[in-house]
Short mmCIF file of C-alpha atoms in Angstrom, two decimals:
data_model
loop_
_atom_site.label_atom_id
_atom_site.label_comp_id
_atom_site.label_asym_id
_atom_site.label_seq_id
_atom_site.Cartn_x
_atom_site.Cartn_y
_atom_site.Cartn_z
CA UNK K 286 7.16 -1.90 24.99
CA UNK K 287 3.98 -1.75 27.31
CA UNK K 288 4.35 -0.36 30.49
CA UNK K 289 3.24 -1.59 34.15
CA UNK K 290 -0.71 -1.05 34.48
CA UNK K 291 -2.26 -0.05 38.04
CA UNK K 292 -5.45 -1.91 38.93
CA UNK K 293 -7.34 0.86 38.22
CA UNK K 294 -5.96 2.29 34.75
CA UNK K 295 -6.36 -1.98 33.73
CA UNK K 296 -10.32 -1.89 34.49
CA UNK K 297 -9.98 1.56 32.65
CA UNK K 298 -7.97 -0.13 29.58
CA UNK K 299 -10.53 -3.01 30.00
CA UNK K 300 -13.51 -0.96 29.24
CA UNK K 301 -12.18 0.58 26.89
CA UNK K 302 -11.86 -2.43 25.07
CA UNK K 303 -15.48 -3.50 25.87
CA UNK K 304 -16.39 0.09 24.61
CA UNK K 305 -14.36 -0.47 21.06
CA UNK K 306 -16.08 -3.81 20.54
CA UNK K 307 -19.31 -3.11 21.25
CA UNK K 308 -20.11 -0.41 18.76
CA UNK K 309 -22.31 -0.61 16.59
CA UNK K 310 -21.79 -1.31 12.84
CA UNK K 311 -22.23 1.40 9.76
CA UNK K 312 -24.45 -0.90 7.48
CA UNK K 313 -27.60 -0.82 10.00
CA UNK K 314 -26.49 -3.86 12.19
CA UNK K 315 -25.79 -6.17 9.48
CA UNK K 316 -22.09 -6.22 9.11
CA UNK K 317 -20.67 -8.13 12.86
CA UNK K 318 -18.19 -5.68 14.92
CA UNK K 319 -14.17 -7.33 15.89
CA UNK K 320 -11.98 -6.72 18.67
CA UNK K 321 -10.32 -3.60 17.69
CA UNK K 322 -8.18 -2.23 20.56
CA UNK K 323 -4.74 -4.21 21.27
CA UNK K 324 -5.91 -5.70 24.54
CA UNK K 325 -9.30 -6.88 22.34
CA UNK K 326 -7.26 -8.57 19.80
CA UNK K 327 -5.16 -10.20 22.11
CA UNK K 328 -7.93 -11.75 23.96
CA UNK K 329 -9.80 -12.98 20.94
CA UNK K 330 -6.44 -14.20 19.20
CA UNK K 331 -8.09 -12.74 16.20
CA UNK K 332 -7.07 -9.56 14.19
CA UNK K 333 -9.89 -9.09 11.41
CA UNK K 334 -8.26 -6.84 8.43
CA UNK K 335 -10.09 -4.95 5.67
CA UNK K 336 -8.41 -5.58 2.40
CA UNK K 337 -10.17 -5.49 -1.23
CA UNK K 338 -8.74 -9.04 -2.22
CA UNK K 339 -8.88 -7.86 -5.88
CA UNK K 340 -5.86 -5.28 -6.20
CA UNK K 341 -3.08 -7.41 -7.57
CA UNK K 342 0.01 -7.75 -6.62
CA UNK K 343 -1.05 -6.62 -3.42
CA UNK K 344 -4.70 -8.48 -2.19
CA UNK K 345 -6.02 -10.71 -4.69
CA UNK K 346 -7.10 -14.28 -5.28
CA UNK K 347 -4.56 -15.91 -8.00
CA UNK K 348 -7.07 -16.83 -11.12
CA UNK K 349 -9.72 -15.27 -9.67
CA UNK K 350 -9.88 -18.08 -7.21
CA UNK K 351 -7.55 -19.97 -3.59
CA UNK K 352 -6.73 -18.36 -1.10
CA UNK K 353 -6.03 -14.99 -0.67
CA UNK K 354 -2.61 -13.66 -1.30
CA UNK K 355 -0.44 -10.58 -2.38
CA UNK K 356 2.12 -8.21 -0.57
CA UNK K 357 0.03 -6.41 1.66
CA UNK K 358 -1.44 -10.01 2.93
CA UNK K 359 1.96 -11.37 3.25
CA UNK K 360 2.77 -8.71 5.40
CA UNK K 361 -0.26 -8.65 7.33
CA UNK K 362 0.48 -12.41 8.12
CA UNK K 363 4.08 -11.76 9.36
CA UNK K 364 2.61 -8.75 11.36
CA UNK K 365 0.19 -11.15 13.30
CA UNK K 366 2.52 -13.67 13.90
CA UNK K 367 4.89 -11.35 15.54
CA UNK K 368 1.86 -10.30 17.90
CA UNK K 369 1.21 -13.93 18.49
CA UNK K 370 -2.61 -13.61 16.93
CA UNK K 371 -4.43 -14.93 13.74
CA UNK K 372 -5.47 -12.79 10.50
CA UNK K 373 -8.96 -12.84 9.52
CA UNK K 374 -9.04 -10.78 6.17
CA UNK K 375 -12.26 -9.02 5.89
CA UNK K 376 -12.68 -8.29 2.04
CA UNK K 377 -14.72 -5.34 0.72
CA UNK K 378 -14.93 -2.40 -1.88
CA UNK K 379 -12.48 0.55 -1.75
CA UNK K 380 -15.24 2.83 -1.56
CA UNK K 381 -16.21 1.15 1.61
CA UNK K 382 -13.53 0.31 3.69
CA UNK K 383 -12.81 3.54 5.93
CA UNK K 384 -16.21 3.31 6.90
CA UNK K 385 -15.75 -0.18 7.88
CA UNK K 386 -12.85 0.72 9.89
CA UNK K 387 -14.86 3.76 11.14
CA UNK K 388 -18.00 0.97 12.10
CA UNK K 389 -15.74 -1.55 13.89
CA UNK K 390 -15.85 -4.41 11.37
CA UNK K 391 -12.30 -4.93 11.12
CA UNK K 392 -9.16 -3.19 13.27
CA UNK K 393 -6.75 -2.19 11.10
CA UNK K 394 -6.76 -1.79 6.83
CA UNK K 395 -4.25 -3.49 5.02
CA UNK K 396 -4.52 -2.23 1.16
CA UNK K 397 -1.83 0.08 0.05
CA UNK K 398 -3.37 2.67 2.05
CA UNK K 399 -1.10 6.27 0.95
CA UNK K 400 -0.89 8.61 4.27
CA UNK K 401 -1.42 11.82 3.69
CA UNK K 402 -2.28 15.13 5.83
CA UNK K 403 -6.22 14.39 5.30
CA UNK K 404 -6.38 11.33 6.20
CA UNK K 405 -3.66 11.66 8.98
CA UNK K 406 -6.46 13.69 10.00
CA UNK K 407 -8.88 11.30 10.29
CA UNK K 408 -7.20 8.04 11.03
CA UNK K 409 -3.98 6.63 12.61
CA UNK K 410 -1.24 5.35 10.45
CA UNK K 411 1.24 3.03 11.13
CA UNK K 412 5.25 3.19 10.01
CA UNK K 413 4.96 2.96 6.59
CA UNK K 414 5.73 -0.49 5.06
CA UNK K 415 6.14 0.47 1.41
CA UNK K 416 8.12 3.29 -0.27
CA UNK K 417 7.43 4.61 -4.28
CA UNK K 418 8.44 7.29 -6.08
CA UNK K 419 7.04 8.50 -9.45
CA UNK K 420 9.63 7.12 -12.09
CA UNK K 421 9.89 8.37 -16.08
CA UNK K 422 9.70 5.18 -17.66
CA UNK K 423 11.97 4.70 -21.10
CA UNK K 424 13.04 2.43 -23.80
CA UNK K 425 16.25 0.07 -22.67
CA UNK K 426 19.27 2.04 -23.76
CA UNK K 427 17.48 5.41 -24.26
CA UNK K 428 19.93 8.27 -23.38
CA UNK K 429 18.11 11.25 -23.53
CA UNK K 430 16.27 11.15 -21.05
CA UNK K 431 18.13 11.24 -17.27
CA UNK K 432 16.03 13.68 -15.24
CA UNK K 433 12.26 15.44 -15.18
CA UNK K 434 13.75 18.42 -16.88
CA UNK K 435 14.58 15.94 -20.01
CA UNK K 436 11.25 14.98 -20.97
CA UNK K 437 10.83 18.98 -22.24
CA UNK K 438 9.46 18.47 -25.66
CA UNK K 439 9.25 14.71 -25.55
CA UNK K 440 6.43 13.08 -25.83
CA UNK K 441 4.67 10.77 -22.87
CA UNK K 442 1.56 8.88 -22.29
CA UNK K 443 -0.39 9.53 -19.53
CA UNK K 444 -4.09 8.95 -18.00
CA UNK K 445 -5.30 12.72 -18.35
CA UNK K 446 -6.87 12.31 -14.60
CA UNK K 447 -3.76 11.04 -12.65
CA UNK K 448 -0.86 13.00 -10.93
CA UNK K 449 1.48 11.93 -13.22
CA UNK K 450 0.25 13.68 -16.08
CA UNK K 451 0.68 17.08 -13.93
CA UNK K 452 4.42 16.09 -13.38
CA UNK K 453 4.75 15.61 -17.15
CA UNK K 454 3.30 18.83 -18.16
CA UNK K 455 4.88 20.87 -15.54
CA UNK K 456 8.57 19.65 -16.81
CA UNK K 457 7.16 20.29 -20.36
CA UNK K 458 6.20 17.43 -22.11
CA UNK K 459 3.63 16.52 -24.25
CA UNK K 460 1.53 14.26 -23.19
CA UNK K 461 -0.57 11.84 -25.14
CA UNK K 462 -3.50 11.34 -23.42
CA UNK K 463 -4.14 6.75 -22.40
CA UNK K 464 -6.71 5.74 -20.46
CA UNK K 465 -3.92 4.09 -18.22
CA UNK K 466 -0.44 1.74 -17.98
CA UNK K 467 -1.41 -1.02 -20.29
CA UNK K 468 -2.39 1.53 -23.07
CA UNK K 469 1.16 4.02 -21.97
CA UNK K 470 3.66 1.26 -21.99
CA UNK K 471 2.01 -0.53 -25.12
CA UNK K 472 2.84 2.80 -26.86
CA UNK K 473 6.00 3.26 -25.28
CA UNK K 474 7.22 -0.29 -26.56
CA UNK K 475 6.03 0.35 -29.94
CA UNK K 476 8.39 3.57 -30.35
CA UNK K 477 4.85 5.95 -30.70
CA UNK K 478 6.46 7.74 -27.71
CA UNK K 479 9.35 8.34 -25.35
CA UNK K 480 8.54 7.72 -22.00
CA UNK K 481 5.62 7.35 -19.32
CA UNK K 482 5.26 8.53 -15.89
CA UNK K 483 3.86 6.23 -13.09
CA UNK K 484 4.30 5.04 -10.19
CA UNK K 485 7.26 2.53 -9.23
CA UNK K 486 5.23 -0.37 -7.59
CA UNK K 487 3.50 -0.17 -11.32
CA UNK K 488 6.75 -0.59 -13.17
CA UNK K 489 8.25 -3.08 -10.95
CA UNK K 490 5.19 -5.68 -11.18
CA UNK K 491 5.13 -5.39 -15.42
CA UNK K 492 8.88 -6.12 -15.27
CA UNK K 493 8.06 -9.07 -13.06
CA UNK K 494 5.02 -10.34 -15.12
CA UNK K 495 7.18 -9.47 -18.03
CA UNK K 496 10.72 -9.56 -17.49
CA UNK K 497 11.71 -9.64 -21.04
CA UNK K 498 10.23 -6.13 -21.58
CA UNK K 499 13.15 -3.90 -23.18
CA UNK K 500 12.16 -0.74 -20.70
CA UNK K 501 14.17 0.80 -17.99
CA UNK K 502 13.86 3.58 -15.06
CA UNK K 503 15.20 6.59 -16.26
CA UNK K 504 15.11 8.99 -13.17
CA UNK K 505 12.88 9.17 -10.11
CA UNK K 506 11.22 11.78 -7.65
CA UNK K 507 12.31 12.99 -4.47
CA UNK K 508 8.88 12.36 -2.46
CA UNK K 509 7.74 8.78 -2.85
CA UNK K 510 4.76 7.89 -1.95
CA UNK K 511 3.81 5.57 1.44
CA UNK K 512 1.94 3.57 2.25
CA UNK K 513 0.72 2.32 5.79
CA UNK K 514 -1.49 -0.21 8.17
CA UNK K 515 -4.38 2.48 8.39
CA UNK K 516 -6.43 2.20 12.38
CA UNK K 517 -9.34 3.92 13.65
CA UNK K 518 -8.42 7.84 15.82
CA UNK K 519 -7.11 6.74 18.84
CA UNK K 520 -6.32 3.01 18.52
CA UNK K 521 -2.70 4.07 19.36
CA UNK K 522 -2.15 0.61 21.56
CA UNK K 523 -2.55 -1.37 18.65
CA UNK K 524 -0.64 0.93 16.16
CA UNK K 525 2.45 0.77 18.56
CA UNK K 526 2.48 -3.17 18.51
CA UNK K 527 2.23 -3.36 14.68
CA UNK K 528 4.72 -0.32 14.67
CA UNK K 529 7.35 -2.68 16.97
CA UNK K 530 6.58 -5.93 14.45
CA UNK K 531 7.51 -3.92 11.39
CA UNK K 532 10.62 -2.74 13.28
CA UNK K 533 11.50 -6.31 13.89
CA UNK K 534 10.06 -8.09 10.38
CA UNK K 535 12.73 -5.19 8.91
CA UNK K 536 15.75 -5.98 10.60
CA UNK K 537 15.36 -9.79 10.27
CA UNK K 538 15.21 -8.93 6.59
CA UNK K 539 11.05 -10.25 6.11
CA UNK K 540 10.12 -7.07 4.71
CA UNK K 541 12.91 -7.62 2.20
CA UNK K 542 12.52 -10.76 1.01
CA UNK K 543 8.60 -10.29 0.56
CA UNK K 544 9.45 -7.33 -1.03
CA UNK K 545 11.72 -9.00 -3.69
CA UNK K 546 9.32 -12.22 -4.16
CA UNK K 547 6.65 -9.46 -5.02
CA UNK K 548 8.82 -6.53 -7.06
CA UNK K 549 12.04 -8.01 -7.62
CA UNK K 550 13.28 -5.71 -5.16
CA UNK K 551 13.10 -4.01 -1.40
CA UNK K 552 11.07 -1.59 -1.57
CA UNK K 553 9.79 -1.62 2.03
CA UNK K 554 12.04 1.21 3.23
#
């Protein structure tokens, strides 16, 4: 909740705001800056979001084309409407959206942003708003396998540049080297190996695209990743609000019920 303001520390909080929104932006001048600070956004009745629009199931335009829609944007929209405001997606390049941020264009990102201790560094982060652990991915019925230490001497496909590969090799597998998912569960289905490890969010969207596939979750890790509504250093006004609309969007069970339309289950928390 916001507390009582004197006179003085309002004008303060009011320049402040002034100061967010007039900076200037990082592509020399040609990108327009938004109300960033909580006060800003209020005002305007606008809250302009950085998103990619092309990282399905999350941002993207369905057949390339409508309106934009996904998980993240759903959320974004039941965000805004708890702080009483409109969303104005802003779409751009990964590669280019914590210097938007950084150059004002939009106030917060909304793209499966992971937190970590770098950019916790940098950046503010709200509560996170989805939760995945690294999962071993197996054949329906496969018994073998029940635990990392399992897929010793079994063979997995992995990307040789992501994470998951390192798990796999440090619990002793060996790894066929894919250039990603499609290729890894392709050979997984066809019996050329015995499991794959990925992310959960990955898993959960093929079975949803293609619920027929014979492939189960055979164990999963301790330290899931999460992901957050990512704000400029020291927009802590507006991070609190979102923070106290998340609270509320997961106790009247939104977060839930986007979170099963989207993975076939919750996993917000």
């Amino acid at each position: 909740m916001r507390t009582h303001k004197t006179l003085a520390a309002l004008a303060l909080a009011a320049a402040a705001s002034l100061g967010l929104t007039a900076c200037g932006s990082g592509d020399a001048g040609s990108e327009a800056t938004a109300a960033t600070g909580l006060e800003a956004v209020q005002e305007a009745g606008t809250i302009v979001v950085g998103t990619e629009g092309t990282y399905r199931p999350f941002s993207f335009h369905a057949d390339g084309a409508g309106d934009l829609t996904g998980y993240d944007v759903e959320i974004t929209e039941a965000v805004a409407e708890k702080l009483g405001v409109e969303v104005k997606f802003e779409e751009t390049q990964w590669d280019a959206i914590f210097a938007g941020l950084e150059a004002n264009r939009f106030a917060m990102i909304a793209n499966q942003v992971s937190i970590n201790p770098g950019r916790e560094e940098s950046y503010e982060f709200s509560e996170p708003y989805t939760v995945s652990p690294g999962v071993i991915v197996v054949p329906a019925g496969e018994t073998s396998i029940s635990s990392f230490a399992d897929l010793k001497d079994k063979t997995t496909a992995q990307s040789l540049t992501s994470n998951w590969y390192t798990l796999a090799k440090d619990n002793g597998a060996n790894v066929e080297a894919v250039e990603g998912w499609a290729q890894a569960v392709a050979l997984l289905e066809q019996g050329r190996v015995d499991a794959t490890v990925n992310d959960k969010l990955t898993f959960l969207d093929y079975m949803q695209q293609t619920p027929d596939a014979p492939l189960e979750v055979a164990a999963e890790t301790d330290d899931p990743a999460l992901s957050a509504f990512a704000f400029a250093k020291g927009n802590t006004e507006l991070r609190d609000a979102v923070n106290e609309a998340l609270s509320e969007l997961r106790a009247d069970g939104t977060l839930a019920e986007i979170s099963e339309k989207y993975f076939g289950e919750n996993v917000s928390e």
